[in-house]
PDB file of C-alpha atoms in Angstrom:
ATOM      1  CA  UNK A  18      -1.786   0.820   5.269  1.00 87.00           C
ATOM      2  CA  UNK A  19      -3.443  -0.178   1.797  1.00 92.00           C
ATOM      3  CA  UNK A  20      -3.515   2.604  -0.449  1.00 95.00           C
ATOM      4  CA  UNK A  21      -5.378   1.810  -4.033  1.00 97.00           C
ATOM      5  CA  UNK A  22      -4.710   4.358  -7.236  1.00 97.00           C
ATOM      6  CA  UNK A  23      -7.406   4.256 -10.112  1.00 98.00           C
ATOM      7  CA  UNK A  24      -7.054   5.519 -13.205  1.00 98.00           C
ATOM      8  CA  UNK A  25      -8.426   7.091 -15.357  1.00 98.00           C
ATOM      9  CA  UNK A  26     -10.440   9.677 -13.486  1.00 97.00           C
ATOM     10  CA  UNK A  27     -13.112  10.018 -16.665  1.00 98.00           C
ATOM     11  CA  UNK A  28     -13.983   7.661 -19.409  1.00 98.00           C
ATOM     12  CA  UNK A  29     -15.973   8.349 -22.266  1.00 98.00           C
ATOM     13  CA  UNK A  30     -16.890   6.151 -25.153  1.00 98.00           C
ATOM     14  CA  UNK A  31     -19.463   5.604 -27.733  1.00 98.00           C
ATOM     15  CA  UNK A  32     -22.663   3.149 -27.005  1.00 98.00           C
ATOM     16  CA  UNK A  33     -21.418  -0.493 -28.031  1.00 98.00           C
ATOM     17  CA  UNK A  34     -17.490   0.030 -27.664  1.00 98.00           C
ATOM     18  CA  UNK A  35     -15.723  -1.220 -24.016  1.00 98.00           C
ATOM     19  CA  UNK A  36     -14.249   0.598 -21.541  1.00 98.00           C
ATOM     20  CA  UNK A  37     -11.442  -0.232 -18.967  1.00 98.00           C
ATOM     21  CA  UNK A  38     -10.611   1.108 -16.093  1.00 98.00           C
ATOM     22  CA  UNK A  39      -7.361  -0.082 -14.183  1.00 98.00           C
ATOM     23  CA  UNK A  40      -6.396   0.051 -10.261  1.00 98.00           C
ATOM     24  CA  UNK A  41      -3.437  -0.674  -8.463  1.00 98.00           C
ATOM     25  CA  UNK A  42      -2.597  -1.658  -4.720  1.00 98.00           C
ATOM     26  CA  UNK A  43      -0.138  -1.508  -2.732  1.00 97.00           C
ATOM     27  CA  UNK A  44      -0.378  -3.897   0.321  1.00 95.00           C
ATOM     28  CA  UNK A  45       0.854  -7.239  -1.007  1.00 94.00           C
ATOM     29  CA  UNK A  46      -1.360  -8.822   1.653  1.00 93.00           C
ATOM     30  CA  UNK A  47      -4.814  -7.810   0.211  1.00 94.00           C
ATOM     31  CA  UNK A  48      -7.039 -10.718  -1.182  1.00 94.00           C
ATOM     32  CA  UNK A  49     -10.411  -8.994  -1.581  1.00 95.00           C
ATOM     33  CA  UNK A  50     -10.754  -6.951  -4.959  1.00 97.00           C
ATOM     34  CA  UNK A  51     -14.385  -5.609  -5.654  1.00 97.00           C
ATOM     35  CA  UNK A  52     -15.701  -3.325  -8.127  1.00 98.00           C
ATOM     36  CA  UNK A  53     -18.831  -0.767  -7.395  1.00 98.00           C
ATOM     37  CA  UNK A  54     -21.111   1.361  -9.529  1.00 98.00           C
ATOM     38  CA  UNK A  55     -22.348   4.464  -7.971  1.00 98.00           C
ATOM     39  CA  UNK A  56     -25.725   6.375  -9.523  1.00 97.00           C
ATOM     40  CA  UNK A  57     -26.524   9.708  -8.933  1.00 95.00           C
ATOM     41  CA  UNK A  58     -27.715  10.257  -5.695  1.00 93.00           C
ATOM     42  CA  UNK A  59     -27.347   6.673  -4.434  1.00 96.00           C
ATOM     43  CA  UNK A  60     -25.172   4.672  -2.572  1.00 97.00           C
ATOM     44  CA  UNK A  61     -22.129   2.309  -3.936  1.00 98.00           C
ATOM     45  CA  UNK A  62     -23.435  -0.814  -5.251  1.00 97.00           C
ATOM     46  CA  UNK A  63     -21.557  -4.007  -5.740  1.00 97.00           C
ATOM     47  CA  UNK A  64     -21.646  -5.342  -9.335  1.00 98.00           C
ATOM     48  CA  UNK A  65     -18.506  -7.711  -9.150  1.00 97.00           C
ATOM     49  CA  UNK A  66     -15.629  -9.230  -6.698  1.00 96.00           C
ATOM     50  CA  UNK A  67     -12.287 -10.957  -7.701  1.00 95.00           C
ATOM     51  CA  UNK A  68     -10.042 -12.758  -4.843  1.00 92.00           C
ATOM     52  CA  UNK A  69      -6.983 -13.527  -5.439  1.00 88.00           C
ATOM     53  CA  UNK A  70      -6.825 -17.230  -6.117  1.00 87.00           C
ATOM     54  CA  UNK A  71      -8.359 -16.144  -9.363  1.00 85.00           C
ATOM     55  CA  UNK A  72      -7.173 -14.544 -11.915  1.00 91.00           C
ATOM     56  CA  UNK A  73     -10.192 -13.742 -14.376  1.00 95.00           C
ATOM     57  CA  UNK A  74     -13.803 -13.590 -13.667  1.00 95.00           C
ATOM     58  CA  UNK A  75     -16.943 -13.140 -15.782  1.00 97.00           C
ATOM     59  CA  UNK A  76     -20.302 -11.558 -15.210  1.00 95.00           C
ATOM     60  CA  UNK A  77     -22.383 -10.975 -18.930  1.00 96.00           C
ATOM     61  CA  UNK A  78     -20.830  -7.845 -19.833  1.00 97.00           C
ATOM     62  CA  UNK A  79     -18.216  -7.266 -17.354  1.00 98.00           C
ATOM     63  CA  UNK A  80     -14.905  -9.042 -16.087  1.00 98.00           C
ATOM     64  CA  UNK A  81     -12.065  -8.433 -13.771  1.00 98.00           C
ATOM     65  CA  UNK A  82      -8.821  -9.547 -14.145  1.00 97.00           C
ATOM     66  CA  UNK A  83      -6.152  -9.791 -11.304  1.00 97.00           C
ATOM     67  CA  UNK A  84      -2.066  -9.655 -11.603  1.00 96.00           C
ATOM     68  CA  UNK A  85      -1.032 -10.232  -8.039  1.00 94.00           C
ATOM     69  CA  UNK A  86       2.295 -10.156  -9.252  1.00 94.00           C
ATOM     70  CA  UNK A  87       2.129  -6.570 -10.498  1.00 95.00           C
ATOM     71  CA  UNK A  88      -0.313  -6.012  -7.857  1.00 96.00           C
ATOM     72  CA  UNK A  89      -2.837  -4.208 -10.747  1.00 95.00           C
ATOM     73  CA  UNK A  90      -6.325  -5.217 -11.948  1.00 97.00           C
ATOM     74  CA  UNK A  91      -8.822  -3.756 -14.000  1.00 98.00           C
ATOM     75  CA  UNK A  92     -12.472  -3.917 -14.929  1.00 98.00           C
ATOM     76  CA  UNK A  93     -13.179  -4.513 -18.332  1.00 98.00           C
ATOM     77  CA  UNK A  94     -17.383  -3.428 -19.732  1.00 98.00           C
ATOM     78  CA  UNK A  95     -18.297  -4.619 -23.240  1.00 98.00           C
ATOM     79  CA  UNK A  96     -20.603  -3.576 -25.074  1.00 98.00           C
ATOM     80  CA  UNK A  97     -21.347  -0.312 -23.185  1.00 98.00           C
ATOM     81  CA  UNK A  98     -24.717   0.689 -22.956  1.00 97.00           C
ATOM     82  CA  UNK A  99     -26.267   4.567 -21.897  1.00 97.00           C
ATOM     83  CA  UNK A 100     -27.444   3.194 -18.508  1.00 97.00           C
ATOM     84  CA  UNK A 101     -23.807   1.811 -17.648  1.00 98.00           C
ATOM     85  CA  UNK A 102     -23.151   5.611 -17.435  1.00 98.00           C
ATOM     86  CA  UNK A 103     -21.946   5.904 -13.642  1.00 98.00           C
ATOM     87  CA  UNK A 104     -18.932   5.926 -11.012  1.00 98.00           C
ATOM     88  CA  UNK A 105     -17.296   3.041 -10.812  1.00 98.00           C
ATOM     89  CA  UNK A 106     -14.943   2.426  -7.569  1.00 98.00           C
ATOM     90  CA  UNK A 107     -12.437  -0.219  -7.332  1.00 98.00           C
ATOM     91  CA  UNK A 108     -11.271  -1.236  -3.530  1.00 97.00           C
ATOM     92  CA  UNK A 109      -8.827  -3.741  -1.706  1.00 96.00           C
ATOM     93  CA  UNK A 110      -8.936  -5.375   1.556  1.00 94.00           C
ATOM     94  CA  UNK A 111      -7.711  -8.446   3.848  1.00 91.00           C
ATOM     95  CA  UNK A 112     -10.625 -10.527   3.924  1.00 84.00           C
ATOM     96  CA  UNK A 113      -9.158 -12.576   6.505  1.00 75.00           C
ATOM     97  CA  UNK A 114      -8.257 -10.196   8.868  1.00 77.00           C
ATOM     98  CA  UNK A 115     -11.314  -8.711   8.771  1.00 80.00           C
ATOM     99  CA  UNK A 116     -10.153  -4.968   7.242  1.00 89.00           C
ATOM    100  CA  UNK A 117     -12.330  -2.640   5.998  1.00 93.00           C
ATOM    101  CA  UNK A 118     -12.097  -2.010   2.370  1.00 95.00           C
ATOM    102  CA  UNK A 119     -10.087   0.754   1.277  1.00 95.00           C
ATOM    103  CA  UNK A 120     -10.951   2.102  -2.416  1.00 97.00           C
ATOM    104  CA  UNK A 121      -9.943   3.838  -5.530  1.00 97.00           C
ATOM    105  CA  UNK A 122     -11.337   7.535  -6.118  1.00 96.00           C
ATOM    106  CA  UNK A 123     -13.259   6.508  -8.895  1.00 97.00           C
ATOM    107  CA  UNK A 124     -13.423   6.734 -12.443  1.00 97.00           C
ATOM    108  CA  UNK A 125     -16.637   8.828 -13.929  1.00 97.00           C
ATOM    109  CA  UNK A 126     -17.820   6.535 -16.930  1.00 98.00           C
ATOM    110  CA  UNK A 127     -20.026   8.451 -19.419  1.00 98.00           C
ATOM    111  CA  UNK A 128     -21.781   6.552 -22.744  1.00 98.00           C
ATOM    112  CA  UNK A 129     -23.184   7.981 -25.454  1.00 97.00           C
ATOM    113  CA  UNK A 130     -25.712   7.026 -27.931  1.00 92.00           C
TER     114      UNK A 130
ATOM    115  CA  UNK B  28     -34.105  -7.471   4.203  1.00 66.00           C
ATOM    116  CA  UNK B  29     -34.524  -3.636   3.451  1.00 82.00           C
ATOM    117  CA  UNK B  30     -30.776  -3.196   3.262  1.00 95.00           C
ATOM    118  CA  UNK B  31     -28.899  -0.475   4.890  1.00 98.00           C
ATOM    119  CA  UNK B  32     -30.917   2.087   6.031  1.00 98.00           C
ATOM    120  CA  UNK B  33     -29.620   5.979   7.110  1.00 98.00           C
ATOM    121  CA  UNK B  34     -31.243   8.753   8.183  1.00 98.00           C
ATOM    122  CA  UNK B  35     -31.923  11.041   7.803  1.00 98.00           C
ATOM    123  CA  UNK B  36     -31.150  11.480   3.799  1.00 97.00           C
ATOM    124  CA  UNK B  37     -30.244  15.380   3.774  1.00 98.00           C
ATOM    125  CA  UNK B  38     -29.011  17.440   6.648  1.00 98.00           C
ATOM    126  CA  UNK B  39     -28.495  21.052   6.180  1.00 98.00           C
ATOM    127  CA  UNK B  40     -27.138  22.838   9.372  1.00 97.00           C
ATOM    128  CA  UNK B  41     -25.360  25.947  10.951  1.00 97.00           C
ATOM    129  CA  UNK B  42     -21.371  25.740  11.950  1.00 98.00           C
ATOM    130  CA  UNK B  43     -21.109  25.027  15.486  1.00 97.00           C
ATOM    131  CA  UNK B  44     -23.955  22.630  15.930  1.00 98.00           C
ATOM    132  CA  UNK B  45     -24.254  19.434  16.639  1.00 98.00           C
ATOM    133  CA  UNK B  46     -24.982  16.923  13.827  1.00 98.00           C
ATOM    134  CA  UNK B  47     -26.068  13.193  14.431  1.00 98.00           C
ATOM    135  CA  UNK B  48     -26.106  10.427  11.841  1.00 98.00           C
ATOM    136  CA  UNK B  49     -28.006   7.163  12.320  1.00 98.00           C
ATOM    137  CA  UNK B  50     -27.034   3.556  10.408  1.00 98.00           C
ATOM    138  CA  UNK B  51     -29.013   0.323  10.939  1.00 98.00           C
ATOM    139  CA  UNK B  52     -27.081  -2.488   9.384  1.00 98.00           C
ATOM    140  CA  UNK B  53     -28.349  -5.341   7.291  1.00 97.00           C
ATOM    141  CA  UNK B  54     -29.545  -8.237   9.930  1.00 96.00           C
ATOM    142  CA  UNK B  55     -26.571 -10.757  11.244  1.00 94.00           C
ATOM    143  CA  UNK B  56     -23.961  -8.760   9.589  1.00 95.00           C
ATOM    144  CA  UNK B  57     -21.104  -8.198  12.271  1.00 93.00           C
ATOM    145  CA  UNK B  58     -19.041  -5.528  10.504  1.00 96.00           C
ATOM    146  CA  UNK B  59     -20.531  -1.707  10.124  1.00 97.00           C
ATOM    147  CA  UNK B  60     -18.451   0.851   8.214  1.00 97.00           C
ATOM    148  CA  UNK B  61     -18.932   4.721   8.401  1.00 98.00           C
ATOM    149  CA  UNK B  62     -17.320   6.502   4.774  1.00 98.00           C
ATOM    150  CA  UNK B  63     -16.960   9.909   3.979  1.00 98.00           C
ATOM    151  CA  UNK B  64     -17.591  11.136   0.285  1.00 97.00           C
ATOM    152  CA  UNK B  65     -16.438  14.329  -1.101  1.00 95.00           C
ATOM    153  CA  UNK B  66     -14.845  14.939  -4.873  1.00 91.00           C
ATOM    154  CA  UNK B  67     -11.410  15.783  -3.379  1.00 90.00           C
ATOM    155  CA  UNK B  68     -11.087  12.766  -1.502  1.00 91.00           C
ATOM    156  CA  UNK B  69     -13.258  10.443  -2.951  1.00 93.00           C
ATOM    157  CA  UNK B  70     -14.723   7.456  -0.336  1.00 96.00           C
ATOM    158  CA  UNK B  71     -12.511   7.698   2.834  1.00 96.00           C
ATOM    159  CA  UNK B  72     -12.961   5.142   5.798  1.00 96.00           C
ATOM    160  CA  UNK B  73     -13.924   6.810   9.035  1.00 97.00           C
ATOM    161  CA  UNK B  74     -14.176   3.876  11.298  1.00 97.00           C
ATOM    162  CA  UNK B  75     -15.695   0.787  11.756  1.00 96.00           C
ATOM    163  CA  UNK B  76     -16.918  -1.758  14.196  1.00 96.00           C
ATOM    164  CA  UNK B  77     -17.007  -5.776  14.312  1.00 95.00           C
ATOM    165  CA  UNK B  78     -19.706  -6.977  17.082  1.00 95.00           C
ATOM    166  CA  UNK B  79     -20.296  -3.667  18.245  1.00 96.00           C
ATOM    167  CA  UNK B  80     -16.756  -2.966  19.000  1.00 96.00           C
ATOM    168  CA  UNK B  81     -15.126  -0.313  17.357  1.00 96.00           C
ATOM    169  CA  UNK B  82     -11.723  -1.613  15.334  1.00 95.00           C
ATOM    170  CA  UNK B  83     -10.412   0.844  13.821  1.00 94.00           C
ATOM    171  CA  UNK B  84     -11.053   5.054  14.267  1.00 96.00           C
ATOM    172  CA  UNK B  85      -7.703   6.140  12.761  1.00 94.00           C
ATOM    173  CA  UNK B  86      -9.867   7.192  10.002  1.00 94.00           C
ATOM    174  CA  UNK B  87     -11.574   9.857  12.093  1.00 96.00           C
ATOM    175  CA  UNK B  88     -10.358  13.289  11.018  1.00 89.00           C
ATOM    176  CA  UNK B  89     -10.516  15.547  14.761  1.00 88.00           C
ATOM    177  CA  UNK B  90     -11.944  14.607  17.660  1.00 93.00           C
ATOM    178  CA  UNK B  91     -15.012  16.486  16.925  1.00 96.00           C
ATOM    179  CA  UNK B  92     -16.169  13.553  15.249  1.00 98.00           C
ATOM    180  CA  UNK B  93     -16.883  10.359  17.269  1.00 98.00           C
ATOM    181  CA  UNK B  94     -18.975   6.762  16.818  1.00 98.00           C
ATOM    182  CA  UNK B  95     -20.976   4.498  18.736  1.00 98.00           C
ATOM    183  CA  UNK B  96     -22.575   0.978  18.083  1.00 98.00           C
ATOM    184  CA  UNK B  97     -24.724   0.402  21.244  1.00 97.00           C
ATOM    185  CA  UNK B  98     -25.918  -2.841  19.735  1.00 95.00           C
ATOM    186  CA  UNK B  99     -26.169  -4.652  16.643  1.00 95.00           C
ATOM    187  CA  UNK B 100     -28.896  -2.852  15.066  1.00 96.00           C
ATOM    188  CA  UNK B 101     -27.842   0.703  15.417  1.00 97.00           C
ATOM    189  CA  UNK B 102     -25.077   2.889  14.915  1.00 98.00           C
ATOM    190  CA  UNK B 103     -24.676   6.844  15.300  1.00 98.00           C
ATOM    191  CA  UNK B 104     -21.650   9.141  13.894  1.00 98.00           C
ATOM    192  CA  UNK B 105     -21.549  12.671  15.573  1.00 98.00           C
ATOM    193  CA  UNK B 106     -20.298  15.601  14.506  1.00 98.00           C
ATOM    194  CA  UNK B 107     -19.892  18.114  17.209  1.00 97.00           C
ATOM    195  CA  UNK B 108     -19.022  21.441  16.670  1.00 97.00           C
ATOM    196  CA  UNK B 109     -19.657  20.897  13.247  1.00 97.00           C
ATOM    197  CA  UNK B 110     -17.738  23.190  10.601  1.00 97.00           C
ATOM    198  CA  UNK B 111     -17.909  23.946   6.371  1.00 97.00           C
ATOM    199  CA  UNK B 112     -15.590  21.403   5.873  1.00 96.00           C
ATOM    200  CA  UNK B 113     -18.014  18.362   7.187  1.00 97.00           C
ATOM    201  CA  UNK B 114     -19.990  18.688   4.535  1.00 98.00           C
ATOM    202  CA  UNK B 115     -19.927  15.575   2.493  1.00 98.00           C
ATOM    203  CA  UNK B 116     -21.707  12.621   2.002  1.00 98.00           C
ATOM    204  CA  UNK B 117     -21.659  10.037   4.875  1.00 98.00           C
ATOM    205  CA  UNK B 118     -21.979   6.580   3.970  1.00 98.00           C
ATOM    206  CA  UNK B 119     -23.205   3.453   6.358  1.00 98.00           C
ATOM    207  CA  UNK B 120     -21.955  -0.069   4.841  1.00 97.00           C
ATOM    208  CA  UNK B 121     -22.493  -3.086   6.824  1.00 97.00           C
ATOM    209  CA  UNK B 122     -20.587  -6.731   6.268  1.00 95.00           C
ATOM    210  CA  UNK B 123     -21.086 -10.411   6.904  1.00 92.00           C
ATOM    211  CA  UNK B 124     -17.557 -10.550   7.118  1.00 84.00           C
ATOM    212  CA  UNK B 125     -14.783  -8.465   7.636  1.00 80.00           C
ATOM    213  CA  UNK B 126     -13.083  -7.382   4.727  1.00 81.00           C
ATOM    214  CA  UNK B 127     -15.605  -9.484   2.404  1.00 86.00           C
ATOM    215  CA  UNK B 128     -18.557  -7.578   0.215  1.00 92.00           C
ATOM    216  CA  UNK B 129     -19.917  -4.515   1.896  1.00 95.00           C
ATOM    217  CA  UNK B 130     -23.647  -2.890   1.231  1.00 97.00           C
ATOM    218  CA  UNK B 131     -24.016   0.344   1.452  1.00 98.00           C
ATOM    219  CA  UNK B 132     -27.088   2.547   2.788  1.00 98.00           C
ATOM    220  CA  UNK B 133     -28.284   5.632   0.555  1.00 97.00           C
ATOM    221  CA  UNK B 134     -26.027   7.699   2.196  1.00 98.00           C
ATOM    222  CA  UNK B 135     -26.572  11.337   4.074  1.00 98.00           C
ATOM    223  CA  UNK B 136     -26.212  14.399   2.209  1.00 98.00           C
ATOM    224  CA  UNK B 137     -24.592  17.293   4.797  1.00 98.00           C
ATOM    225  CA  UNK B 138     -24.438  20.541   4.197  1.00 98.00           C
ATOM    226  CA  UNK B 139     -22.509  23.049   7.400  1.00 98.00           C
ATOM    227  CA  UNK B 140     -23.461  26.450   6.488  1.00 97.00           C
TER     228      UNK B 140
END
């Protein structure tokens, strides 16, 4: 089955620089690549998707970007802010088949004024 | 829609007893996940249904823990006997489509003392 690494594990930067955090798959067959933000106390929340018929994609301050070929892709925040302070979770699935998505451990982002 | 709703939010109870989780999906999605949350293992998938039907349970860690979707409004996740280890925080996500963007409910808090 799909099995998703993310890296790093804890992030911390200053208010106004950008943080990245990278994840990698393993199921060549995944399509599906979204990115959530989890606050304390409260469930995962979407904040941006990638398939994989595209390679870049832009929301304000964050983007994903996609190698399908090195089956990696990574989550890029600029400008960081104190409230973008959260978990962030990366995941993979099939959307297709209809699979469940199967996600990263997470990667604690903390910003500092 | 008011989203994914779980109840109850906290559950604190004794090893050995029976513990009962409730999920109501968003409205006219077909797919409901149950996750498991805990620092070691970060989000794990438990099981999850598509119309009701239960897909995939290979997830499920002992058959203490089991999963029904009577219909498509509600969903219950059962822990019985329940030990230390159960205590985590279960997650309810429902889908439009499988494998696509899935919401998440607030999650239930469990502590097994």
């Amino acid at each position: 089955g799909e099995n998703v690494e993310q890296h790093p594990s804890t992030l911390s930067v200053q208010e106004g620089d950008s943080a990245v955090i990278k994840c990698t798959y393993s199921d060549s067959a995944s399509n599906y690549f979204p990115w959530y933000k989890q606050e304390l106390g409260k469930g995962p929340q979407l904040i941006i998707d990638i398939r994989s018929n595209v390679g870049e994609k832009k929301d304000q301050r964050i983007a994903v970007t996609l190698n399908k070929t090195a089956k990696h892709f990574s989550l890029h925040i600029t400008e960081t802010q104190p409230e973008d302070s959260a978990v962030y979770f990366c995941a993979a699935s099939k959307a297709q088949a209809g699979t469940a998505l199967i996600f990263g451990k997470g990667t604690t982002l903390s910003v500092s004024s | 829609d008011a989203g994914v709703i779980q109840s109850p939010r906290h559950e604190v109870t004794e090893m050995g007893q029976e513990v009962t989780l409730r999920c109501k999906p968003i409205s006219g999605h077909d797919y409901l996940f149950w996750y498991r949350q805990t620092m070691m293992r970060g989000l794990e998938l438990l099981i999850y249904f598509n119309n009701n039907v239960p897909i995939d349970d290979s997830g499920m860690p002992e058959d203490r823990f089991s999963a029904k979707m009577p219909n498509a409004s509600f969903s219950t996740l059962k822990i019985q006997p329940s030990e230390p280890r159960d205590s985590a925080v279960y997650f309810c996500a429902s889908s439009l489509l499988g494998g696509g963007p899935a919401f998440f409910g607030q999650g239930t808090r469990l502590t097994v003392v």
